GROMACS .gro file of C-alpha atoms in nm:
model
  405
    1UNK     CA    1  -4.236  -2.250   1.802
    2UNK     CA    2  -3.870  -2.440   1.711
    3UNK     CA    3  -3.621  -2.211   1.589
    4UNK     CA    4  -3.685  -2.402   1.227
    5UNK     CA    5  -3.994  -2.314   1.191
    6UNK     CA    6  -3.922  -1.890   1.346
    7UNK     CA    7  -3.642  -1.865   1.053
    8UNK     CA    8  -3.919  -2.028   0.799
    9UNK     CA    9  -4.198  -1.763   0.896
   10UNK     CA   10  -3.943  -1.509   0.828
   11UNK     CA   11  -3.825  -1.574   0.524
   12UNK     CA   12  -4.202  -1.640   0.385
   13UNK     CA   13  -4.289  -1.250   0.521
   14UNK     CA   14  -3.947  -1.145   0.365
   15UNK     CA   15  -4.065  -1.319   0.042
   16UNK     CA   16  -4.430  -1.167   0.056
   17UNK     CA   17  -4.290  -0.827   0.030
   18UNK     CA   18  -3.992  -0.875  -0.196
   19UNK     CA   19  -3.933  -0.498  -0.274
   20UNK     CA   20  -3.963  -0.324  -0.016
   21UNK     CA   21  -3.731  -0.607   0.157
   22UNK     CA   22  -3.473  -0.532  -0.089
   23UNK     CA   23  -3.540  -0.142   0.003
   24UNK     CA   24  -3.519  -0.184   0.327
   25UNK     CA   25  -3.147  -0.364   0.282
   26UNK     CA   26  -3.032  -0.123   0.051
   27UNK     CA   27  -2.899   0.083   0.284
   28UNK     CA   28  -2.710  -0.236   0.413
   29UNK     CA   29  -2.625  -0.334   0.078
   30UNK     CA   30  -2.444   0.002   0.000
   31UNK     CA   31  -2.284   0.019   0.380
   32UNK     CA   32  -2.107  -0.336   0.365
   33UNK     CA   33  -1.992  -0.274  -0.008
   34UNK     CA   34  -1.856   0.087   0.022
   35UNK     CA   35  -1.686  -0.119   0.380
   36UNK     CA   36  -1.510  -0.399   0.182
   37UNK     CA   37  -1.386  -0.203  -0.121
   38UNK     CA   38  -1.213   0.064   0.086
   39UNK     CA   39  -1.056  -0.198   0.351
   40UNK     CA   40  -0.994  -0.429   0.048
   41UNK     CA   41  -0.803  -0.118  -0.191
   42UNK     CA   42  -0.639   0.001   0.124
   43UNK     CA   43  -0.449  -0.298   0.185
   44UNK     CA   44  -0.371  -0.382  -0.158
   45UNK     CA   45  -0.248  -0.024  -0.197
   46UNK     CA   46  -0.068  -0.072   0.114
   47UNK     CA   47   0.073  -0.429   0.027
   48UNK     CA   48   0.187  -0.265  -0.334
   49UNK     CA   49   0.379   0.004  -0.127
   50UNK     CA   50   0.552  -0.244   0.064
   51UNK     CA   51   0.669  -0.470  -0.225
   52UNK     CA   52   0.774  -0.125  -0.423
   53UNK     CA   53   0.943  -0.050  -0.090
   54UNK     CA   54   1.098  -0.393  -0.102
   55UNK     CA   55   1.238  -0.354  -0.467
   56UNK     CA   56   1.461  -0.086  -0.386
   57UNK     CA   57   1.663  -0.295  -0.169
   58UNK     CA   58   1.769  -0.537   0.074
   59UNK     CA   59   1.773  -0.412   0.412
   60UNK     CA   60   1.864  -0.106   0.240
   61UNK     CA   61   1.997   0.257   0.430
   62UNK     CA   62   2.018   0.518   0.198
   63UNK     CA   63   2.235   0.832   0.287
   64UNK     CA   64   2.205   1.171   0.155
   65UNK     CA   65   2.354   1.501   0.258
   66UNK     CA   66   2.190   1.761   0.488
   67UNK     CA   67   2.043   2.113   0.450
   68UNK     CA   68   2.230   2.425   0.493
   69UNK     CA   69   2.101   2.781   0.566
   70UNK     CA   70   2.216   3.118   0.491
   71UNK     CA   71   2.085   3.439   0.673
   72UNK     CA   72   1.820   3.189   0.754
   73UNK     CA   73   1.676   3.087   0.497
   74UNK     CA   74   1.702   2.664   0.471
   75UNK     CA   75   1.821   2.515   0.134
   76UNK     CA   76   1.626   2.221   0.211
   77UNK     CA   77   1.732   1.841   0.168
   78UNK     CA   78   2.085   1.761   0.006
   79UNK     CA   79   2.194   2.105  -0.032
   80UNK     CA   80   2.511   2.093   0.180
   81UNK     CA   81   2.789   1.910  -0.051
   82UNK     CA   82   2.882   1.689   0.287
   83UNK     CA   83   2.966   1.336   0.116
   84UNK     CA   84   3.261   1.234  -0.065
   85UNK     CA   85   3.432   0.887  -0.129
   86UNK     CA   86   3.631   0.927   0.142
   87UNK     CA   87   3.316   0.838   0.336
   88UNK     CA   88   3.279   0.564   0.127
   89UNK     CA   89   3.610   0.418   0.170
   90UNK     CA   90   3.597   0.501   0.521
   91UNK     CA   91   3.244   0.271   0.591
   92UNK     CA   92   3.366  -0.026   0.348
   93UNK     CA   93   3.723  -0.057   0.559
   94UNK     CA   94   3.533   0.001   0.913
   95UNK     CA   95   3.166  -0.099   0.934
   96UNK     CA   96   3.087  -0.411   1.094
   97UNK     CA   97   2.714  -0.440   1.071
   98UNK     CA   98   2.738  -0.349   0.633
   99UNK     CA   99   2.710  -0.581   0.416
  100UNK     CA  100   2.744  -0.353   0.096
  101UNK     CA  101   2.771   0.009   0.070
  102UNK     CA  102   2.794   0.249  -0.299
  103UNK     CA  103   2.826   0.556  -0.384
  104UNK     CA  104   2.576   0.703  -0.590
  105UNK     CA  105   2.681   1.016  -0.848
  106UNK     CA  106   2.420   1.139  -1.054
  107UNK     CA  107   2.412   1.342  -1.343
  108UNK     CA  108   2.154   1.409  -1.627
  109UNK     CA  109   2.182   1.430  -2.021
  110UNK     CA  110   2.110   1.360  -2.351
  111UNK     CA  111   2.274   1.048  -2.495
  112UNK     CA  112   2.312   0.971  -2.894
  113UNK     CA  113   2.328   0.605  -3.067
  114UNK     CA  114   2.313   0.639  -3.427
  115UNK     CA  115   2.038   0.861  -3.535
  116UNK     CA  116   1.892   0.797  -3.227
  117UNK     CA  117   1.869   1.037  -2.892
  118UNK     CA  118   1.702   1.001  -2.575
  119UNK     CA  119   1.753   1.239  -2.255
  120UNK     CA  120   1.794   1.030  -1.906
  121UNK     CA  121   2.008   1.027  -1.547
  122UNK     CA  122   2.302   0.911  -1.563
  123UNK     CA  123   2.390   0.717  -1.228
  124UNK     CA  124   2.795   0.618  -1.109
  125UNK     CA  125   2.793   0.315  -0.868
  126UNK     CA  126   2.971   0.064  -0.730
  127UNK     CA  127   2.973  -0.266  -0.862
  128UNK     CA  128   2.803  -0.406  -0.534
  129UNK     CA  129   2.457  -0.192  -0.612
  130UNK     CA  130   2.362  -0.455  -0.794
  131UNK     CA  131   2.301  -0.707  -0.479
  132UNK     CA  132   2.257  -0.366  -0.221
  133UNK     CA  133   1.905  -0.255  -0.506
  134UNK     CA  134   1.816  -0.628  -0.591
  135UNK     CA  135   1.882  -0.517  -0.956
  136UNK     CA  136   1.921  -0.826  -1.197
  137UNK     CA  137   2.102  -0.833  -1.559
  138UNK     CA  138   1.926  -0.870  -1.839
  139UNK     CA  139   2.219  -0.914  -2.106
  140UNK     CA  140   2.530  -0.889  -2.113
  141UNK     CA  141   2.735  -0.800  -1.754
  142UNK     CA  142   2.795  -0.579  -1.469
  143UNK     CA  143   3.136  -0.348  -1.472
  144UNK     CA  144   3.378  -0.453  -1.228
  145UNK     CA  145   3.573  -0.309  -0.938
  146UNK     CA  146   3.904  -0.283  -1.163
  147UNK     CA  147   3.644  -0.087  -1.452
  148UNK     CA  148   3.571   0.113  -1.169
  149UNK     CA  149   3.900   0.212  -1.032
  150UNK     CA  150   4.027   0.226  -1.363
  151UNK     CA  151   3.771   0.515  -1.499
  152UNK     CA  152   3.651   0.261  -1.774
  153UNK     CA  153   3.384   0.409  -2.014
  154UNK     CA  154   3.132   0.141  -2.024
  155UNK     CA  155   2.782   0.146  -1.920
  156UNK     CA  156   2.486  -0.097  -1.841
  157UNK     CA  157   2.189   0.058  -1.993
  158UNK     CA  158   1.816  -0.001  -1.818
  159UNK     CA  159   1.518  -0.119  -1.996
  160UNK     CA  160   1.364   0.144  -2.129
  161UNK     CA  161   1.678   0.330  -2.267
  162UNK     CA  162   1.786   0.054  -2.433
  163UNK     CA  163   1.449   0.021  -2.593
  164UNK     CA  164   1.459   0.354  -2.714
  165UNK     CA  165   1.790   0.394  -2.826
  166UNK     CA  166   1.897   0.022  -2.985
  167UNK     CA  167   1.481  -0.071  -3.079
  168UNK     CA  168   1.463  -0.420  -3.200
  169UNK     CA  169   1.846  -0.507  -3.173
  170UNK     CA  170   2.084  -0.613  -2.886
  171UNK     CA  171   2.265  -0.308  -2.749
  172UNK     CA  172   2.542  -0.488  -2.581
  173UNK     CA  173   2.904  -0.378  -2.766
  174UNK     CA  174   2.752  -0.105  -2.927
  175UNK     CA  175   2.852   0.268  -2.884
  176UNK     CA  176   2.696   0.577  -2.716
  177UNK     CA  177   2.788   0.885  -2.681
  178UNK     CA  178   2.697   1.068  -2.305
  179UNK     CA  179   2.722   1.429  -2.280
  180UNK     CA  180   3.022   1.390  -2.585
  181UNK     CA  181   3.170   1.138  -2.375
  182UNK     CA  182   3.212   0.784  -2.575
  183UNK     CA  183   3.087   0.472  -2.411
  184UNK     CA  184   3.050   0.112  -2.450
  185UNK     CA  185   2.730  -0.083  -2.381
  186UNK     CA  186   2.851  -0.376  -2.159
  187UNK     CA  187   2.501  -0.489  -2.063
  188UNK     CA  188   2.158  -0.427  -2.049
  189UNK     CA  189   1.940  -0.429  -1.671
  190UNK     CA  190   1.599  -0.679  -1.657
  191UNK     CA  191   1.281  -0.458  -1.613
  192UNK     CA  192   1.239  -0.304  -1.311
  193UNK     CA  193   0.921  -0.099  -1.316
  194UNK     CA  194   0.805   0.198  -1.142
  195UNK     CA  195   0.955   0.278  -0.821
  196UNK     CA  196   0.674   0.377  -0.519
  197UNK     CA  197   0.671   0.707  -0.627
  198UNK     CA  198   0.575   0.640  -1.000
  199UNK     CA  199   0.895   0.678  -1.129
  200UNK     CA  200   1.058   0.410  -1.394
  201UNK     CA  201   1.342   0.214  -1.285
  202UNK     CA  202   1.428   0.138  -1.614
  203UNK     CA  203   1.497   0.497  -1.763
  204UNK     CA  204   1.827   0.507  -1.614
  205UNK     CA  205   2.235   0.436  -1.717
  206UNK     CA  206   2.464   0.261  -1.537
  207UNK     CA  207   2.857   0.332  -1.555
  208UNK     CA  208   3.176   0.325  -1.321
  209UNK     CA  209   3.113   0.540  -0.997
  210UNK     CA  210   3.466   0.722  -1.059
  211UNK     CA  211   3.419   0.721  -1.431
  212UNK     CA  212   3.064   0.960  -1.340
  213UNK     CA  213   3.246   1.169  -1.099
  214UNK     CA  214   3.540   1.258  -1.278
  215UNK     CA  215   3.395   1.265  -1.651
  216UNK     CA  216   3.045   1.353  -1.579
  217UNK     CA  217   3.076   1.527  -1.259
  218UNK     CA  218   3.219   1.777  -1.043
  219UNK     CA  219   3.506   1.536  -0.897
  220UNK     CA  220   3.481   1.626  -0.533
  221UNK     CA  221   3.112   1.536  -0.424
  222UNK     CA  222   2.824   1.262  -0.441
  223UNK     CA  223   2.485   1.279  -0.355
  224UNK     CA  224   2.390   0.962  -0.231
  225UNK     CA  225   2.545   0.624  -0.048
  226UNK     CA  226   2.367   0.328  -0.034
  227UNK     CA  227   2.403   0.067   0.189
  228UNK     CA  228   2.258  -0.267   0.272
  229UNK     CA  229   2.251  -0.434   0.635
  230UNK     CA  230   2.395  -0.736   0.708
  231UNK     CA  231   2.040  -0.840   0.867
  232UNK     CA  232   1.670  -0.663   0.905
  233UNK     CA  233   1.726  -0.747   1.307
  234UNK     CA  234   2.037  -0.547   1.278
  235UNK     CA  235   1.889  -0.248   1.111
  236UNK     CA  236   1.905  -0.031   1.401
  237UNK     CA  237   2.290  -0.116   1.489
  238UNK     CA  238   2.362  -0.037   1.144
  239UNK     CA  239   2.225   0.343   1.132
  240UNK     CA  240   2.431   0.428   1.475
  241UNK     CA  241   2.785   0.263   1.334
  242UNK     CA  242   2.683   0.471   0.988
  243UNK     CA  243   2.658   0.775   1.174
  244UNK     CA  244   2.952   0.732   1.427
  245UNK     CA  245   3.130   0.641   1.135
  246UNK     CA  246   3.043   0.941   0.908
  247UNK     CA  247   3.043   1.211   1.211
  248UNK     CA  248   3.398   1.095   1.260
  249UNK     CA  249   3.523   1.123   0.920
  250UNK     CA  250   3.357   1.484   0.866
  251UNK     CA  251   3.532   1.590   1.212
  252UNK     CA  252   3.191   1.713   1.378
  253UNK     CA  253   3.195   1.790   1.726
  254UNK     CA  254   2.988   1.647   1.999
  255UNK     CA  255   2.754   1.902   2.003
  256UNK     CA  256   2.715   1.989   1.631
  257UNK     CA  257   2.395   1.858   1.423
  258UNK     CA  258   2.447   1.591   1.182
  259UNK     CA  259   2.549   1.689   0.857
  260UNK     CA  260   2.350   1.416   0.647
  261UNK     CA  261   2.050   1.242   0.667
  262UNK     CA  262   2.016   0.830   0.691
  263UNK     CA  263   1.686   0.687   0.588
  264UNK     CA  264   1.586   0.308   0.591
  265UNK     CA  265   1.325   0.114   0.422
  266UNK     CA  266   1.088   0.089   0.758
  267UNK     CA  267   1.063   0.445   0.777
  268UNK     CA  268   0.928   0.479   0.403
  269UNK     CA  269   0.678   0.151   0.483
  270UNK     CA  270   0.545   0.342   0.799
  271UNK     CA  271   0.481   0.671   0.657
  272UNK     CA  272   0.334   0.481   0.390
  273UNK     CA  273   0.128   0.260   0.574
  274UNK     CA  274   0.011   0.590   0.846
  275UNK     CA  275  -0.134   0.726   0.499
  276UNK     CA  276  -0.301   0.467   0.341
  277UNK     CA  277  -0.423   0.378   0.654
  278UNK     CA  278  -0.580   0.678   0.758
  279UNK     CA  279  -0.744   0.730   0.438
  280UNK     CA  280  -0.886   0.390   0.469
  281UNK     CA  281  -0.989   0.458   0.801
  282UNK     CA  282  -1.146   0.780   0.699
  283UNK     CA  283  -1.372   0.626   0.433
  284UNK     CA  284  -1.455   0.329   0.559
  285UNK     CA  285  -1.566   0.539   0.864
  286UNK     CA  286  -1.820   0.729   0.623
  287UNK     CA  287  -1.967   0.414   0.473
  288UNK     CA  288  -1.972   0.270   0.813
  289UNK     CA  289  -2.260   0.564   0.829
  290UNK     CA  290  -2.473   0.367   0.538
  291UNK     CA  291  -2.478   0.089   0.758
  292UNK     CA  292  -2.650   0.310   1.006
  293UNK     CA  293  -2.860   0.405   0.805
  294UNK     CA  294  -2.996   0.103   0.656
  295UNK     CA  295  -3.013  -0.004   1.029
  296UNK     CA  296  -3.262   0.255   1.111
  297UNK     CA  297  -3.455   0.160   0.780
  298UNK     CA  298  -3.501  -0.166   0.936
  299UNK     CA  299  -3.642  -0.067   1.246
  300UNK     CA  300  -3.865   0.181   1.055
  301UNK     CA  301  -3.999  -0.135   0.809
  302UNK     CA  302  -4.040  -0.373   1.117
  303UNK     CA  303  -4.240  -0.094   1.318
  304UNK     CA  304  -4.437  -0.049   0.965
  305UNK     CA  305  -4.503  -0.489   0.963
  306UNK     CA  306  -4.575  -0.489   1.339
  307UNK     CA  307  -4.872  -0.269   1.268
  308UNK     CA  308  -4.990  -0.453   0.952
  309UNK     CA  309  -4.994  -0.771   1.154
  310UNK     CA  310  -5.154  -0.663   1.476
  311UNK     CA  311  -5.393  -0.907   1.420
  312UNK     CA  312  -5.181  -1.149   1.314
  313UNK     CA  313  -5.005  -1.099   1.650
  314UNK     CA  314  -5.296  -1.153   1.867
  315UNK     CA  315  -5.407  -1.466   1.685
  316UNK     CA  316  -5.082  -1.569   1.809
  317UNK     CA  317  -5.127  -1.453   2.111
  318UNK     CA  318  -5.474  -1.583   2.195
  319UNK     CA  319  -5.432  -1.932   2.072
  320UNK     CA  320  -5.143  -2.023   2.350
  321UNK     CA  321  -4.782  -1.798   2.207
  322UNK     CA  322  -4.571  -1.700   2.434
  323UNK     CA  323  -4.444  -1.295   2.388
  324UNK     CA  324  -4.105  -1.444   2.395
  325UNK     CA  325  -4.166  -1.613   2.073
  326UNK     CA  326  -4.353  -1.318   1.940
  327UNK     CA  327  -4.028  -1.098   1.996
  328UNK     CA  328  -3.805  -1.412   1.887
  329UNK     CA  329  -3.991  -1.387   1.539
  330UNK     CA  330  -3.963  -1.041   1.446
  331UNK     CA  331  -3.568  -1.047   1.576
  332UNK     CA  332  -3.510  -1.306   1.332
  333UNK     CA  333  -3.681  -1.165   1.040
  334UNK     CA  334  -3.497  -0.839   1.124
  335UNK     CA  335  -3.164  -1.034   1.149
  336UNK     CA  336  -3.214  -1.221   0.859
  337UNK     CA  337  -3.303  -0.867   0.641
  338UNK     CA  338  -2.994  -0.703   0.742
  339UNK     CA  339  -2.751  -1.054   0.695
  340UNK     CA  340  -2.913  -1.079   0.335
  341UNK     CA  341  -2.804  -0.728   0.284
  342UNK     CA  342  -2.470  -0.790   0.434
  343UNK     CA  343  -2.436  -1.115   0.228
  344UNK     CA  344  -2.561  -0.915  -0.107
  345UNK     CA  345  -2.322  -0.606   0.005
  346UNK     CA  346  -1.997  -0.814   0.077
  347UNK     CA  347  -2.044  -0.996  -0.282
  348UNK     CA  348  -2.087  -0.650  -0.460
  349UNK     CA  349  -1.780  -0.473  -0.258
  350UNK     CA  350  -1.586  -0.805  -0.395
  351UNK     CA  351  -1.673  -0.709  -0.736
  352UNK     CA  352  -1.639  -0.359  -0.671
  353UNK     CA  353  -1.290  -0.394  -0.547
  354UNK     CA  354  -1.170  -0.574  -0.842
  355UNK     CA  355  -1.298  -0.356  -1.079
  356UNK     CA  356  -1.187  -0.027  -0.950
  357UNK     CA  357  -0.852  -0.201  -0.858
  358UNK     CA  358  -0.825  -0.305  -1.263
  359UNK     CA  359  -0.939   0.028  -1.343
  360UNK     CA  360  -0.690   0.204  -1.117
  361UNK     CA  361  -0.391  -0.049  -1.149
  362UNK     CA  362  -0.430  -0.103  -0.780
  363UNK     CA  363  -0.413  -0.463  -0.595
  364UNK     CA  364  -0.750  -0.550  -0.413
  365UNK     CA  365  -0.606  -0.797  -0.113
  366UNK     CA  366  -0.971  -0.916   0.048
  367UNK     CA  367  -0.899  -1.019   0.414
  368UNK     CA  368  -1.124  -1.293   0.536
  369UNK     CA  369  -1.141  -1.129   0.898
  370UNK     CA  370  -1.302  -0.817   0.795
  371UNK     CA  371  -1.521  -1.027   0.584
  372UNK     CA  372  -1.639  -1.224   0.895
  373UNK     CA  373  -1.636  -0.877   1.148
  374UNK     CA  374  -1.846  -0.764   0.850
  375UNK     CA  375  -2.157  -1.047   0.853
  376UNK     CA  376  -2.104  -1.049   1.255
  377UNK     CA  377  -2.185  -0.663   1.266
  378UNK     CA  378  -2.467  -0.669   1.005
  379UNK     CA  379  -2.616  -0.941   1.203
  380UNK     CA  380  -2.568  -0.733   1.501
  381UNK     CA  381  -2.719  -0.416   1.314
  382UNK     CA  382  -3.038  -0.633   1.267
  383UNK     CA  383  -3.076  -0.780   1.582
  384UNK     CA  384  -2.986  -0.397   1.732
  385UNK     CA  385  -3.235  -0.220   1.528
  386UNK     CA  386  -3.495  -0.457   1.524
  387UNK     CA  387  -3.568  -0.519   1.942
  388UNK     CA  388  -3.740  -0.219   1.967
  389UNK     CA  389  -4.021  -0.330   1.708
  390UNK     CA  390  -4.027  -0.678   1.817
  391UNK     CA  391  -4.041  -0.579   2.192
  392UNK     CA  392  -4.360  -0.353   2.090
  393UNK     CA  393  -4.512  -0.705   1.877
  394UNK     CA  394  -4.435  -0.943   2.220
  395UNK     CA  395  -4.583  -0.658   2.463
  396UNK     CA  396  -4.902  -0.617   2.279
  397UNK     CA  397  -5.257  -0.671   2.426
  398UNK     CA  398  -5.414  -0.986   2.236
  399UNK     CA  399  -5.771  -0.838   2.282
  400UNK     CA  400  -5.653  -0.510   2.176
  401UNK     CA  401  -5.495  -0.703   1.906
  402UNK     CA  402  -5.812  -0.850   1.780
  403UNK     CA  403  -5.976  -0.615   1.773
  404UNK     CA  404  -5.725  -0.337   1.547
  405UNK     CA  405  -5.868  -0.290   1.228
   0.00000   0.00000   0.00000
C-alpha cells in the first residue's frame, strides 16, 4: 500500500473509535500542555527579570559597604560605615573606565504638603543618577551640580508621592516639609514601576546628595555609590579600577579583605536566570512524565486494536500484504494518535500560558523551537511506543489469523 492510502486507513480506525482515541491522547494532551506553559512562563518570567534588571541602569555597578563582626558574630551586608564622598570624589577625578558615578544617602520619613502626609525614603544623589538609573523627568527639572554643592533644599518627587501628596494638581513650586526640613518641589520623575524585587520606583524623593547628608543625615557616611560603565564589554575592567581605586583610598593593605562589596547587573540576571531556570527545568521535567504516560497508553490501545483486528490482519495477510506494511500501518496510526495529542496539547498550553500569565501578571514568551522539539518528540513517543504492537500485527500467522475468533 502507498503511504496515502497507510495515513488514510489510520485516520478512518482513529475516527471509528473517537473516544477512546481522544483517551488514549489524553495523557499526551496533558504532557505537551503542562511542557509549553512551564517553558513558555519560565522565559517570560525570565525575560521580565532581565528588562527589570535593565531598568535599574545602564551598565550599572552598584557599591555598598561590607560586613563587620564582633566576638564573631557577622553584622551582615552594609554594616561597616566604609564609604564616604571622599570615595566619590576620589573615582570621579581617577577612573578611566566610569562613565558616571553617585553617591547614594538614604534616609526615611514622613513628609507634610498641606493637610496632606505620606511616609517614604528619602534618597541624596548626584545629578548624574539620572543617566547612571535611566530615570526620565516627568515635569519640571533635575537639581544641578551647583544645587548640590550648594546644600539647596529642593527635591524631585517620584510618581507615586506626588500622587499622594499634590492629587489632581501639579506639584512643581510647591512646598514640603521633610522631617521639619522645608523644601521646594523642582520636578516630578515619569513612572517607573516596580523594581525586580516588587518594590515601587516611584515611592521615592529626590534632593541634593550633600543637602541629604548634612540635613537629613549623619554627615560622615553613605550607603551606596552607583556607577555606570563606559561600555557592557568593559564591565569587567571597570569592577578591578573600582576596587583598586577604593582599596587605595581606605588605606587597606595587601592582604586585608575588601571592605565593600561591588555588584553589577550580570550577576543579578544570572542568579536570576539559575532560578527561574531550574524551576522551569524542575516542572517541565514532571510533565515530561505525562508524556510518558500517555506513551504507554498508546502502546496499551494499539496492543488492545491489534487483537480486535486479528482477522483483519490476516485478510491482509492472505490476500498478498507484505508484514512490512502491516507494521507500517499500525506505526502510523500510533504516530498520528500521539501528533494529534501533541497538536491538541501545544494549542491548549498556548492558551494556558496566556491565561495564567494574565492571571499572574507574568509575560508568556512562546519559543517556536520548543514548539517544534515538542511535535518532533510526540511523534517520536508514538512511533516509540507503538513498534512493539505493530511488530506483534506484521509477525502474526495469517492462518492463525483467520482463524481467531
Amino acid at each position: 500500500m502507498r503511504w496515502h492510502k497507510l495515513i488514510l486507513v489510520a485516520l478512518k480506525s482513529i475516527a471509528r473509535n473517537k473516544m477512546r482515541s481522544l483517551l488514549t491522547m489524553l495523557g499526551i494532551i496533558i504532557g505537551v500542555a503542562s511542557v509549553i506553559t512551564m517553558v513558555a512562563l519560565g522565559e517570560g518570567s525570565q525575560a521580565d527579570i532581565e528588562g527589570q534588571v535593565a531598568s535599574l541602569g545602564t551598565n550599572l555597578l552598584m557599591v555598598r559597604p561590607g560586613s563587620v563582626s564582633s566576638g564573631g558574630v557577622s553584622g551582615g551586608a552594609g554594616s561597616r560605615p566604609s564609604l564616604t564622598m571622599d570615595d566619590v570624589a576620589r573615582l570621579e577625578k581617577y577612573a578611566t573606565q566610569l562613565r558616571w558615578v553617585s553617591a547614594e544617602i538614604r534616609a526615611s520619613g514622613q513628609v507634610i504638603a498641606g493637610s496632606n502626609n505620606w511616609s517614604t525614603t528619602i534618597k541624596g544623589v548626584a545629578p548624574n543618577y539620572l543617566s547612571i538609573r535611566n530615570y526620565e523627568m516627568e515635569n519640571g527639572s533635575f537639581f544641578t551640580a551647583r544645587e548640590s554643592k550648594m546644600r539647596a533644599k529642593v527635591a524631585v518627587l517620584g510618581k507615586t508621592v506626588a500622587d499622594e501628596l499634590f492629587p489632581d494638581q501639579d506639584p512643581v513650586g510647591a512646598r514640603l516639609r521633610i522631617r521639619n526640613v522645608p523644601f521646594k518641589v523642582i520636578g516630578v520623575m515619569a513612572e517607573k514601576g516596580q523594581s525586580a524585587m516588587g518594590n515601587d520606583q516611584d515611592d521615592i524623593i529626590f534632593a541634593p546628595d550633600n543637602t541629604v547628608l548634612y540635613r537629613l543625615s549623619n554627615g560622615k557616611t553613605i550607603h551606596d555609590i552607583s556607577a555606570s560603565a563606559i561600555s557592557s564589554e568593559t564591565m569587567d575592567a571597570a569592577k578591578e579600577e573600582l576596587t583598586a581605586l577604593l582599596r587605595s583610598e581606605h588605606r587597606l593593605a595587601a592582604t586585608a579583605e575588601d571592605d565593600f562589596v561591588i555588584r553589577d547587573q550580570t550577576e543579578i540576571v544570572a542568579i536570576a536566570t539559575r532560578v527561574t531556570g531550574t524551576l522551569t527545568l524542575l516542572l517541565s521535567s514532571i510533565a515530561g512524565v505525562s508524556l510518558l504516560v500517555g506513551g504507554i497508553g498508546i502502546m496499551n490501545i494499539m496492543l488492545v486494536s491489534v487483537t480486535e483486528r486479528t482477522r483483519e490482519i490476516g485478510i491482509r495477510l492472505a490476500v498478498g500484504a507484505r508484514p512490512l506494511d502491516v507494521l507500517a500501518q499500525f506505526l502510523i496510526e500510533a504516530a498520528i494518535l500521539s501528533l494529534l495529542g501533541g497538536l491538541i496539547g501545544i494549542l491548549s498550553g498556548l492558551s494556558a500560558a496566556w491565561g495564567v500569565g494574565k492571571l499572574l501578571g507574568v509575560s508568556a514568551v512562546v519559543n517556536p523551537t520548543v514548539v517544534l522539539i515538542t511535535v518532533l518528540f510526540t511523534g517520536a513517543v508514538g512511533v516509540f511506543f507503538g513498534f512493539y504492537p505493530a511488530r506483534k500485527a506484521a509477525n502474526l500467522n495469517p492462518i492463525d489469523a483467520l482463524r481467531y475468533e
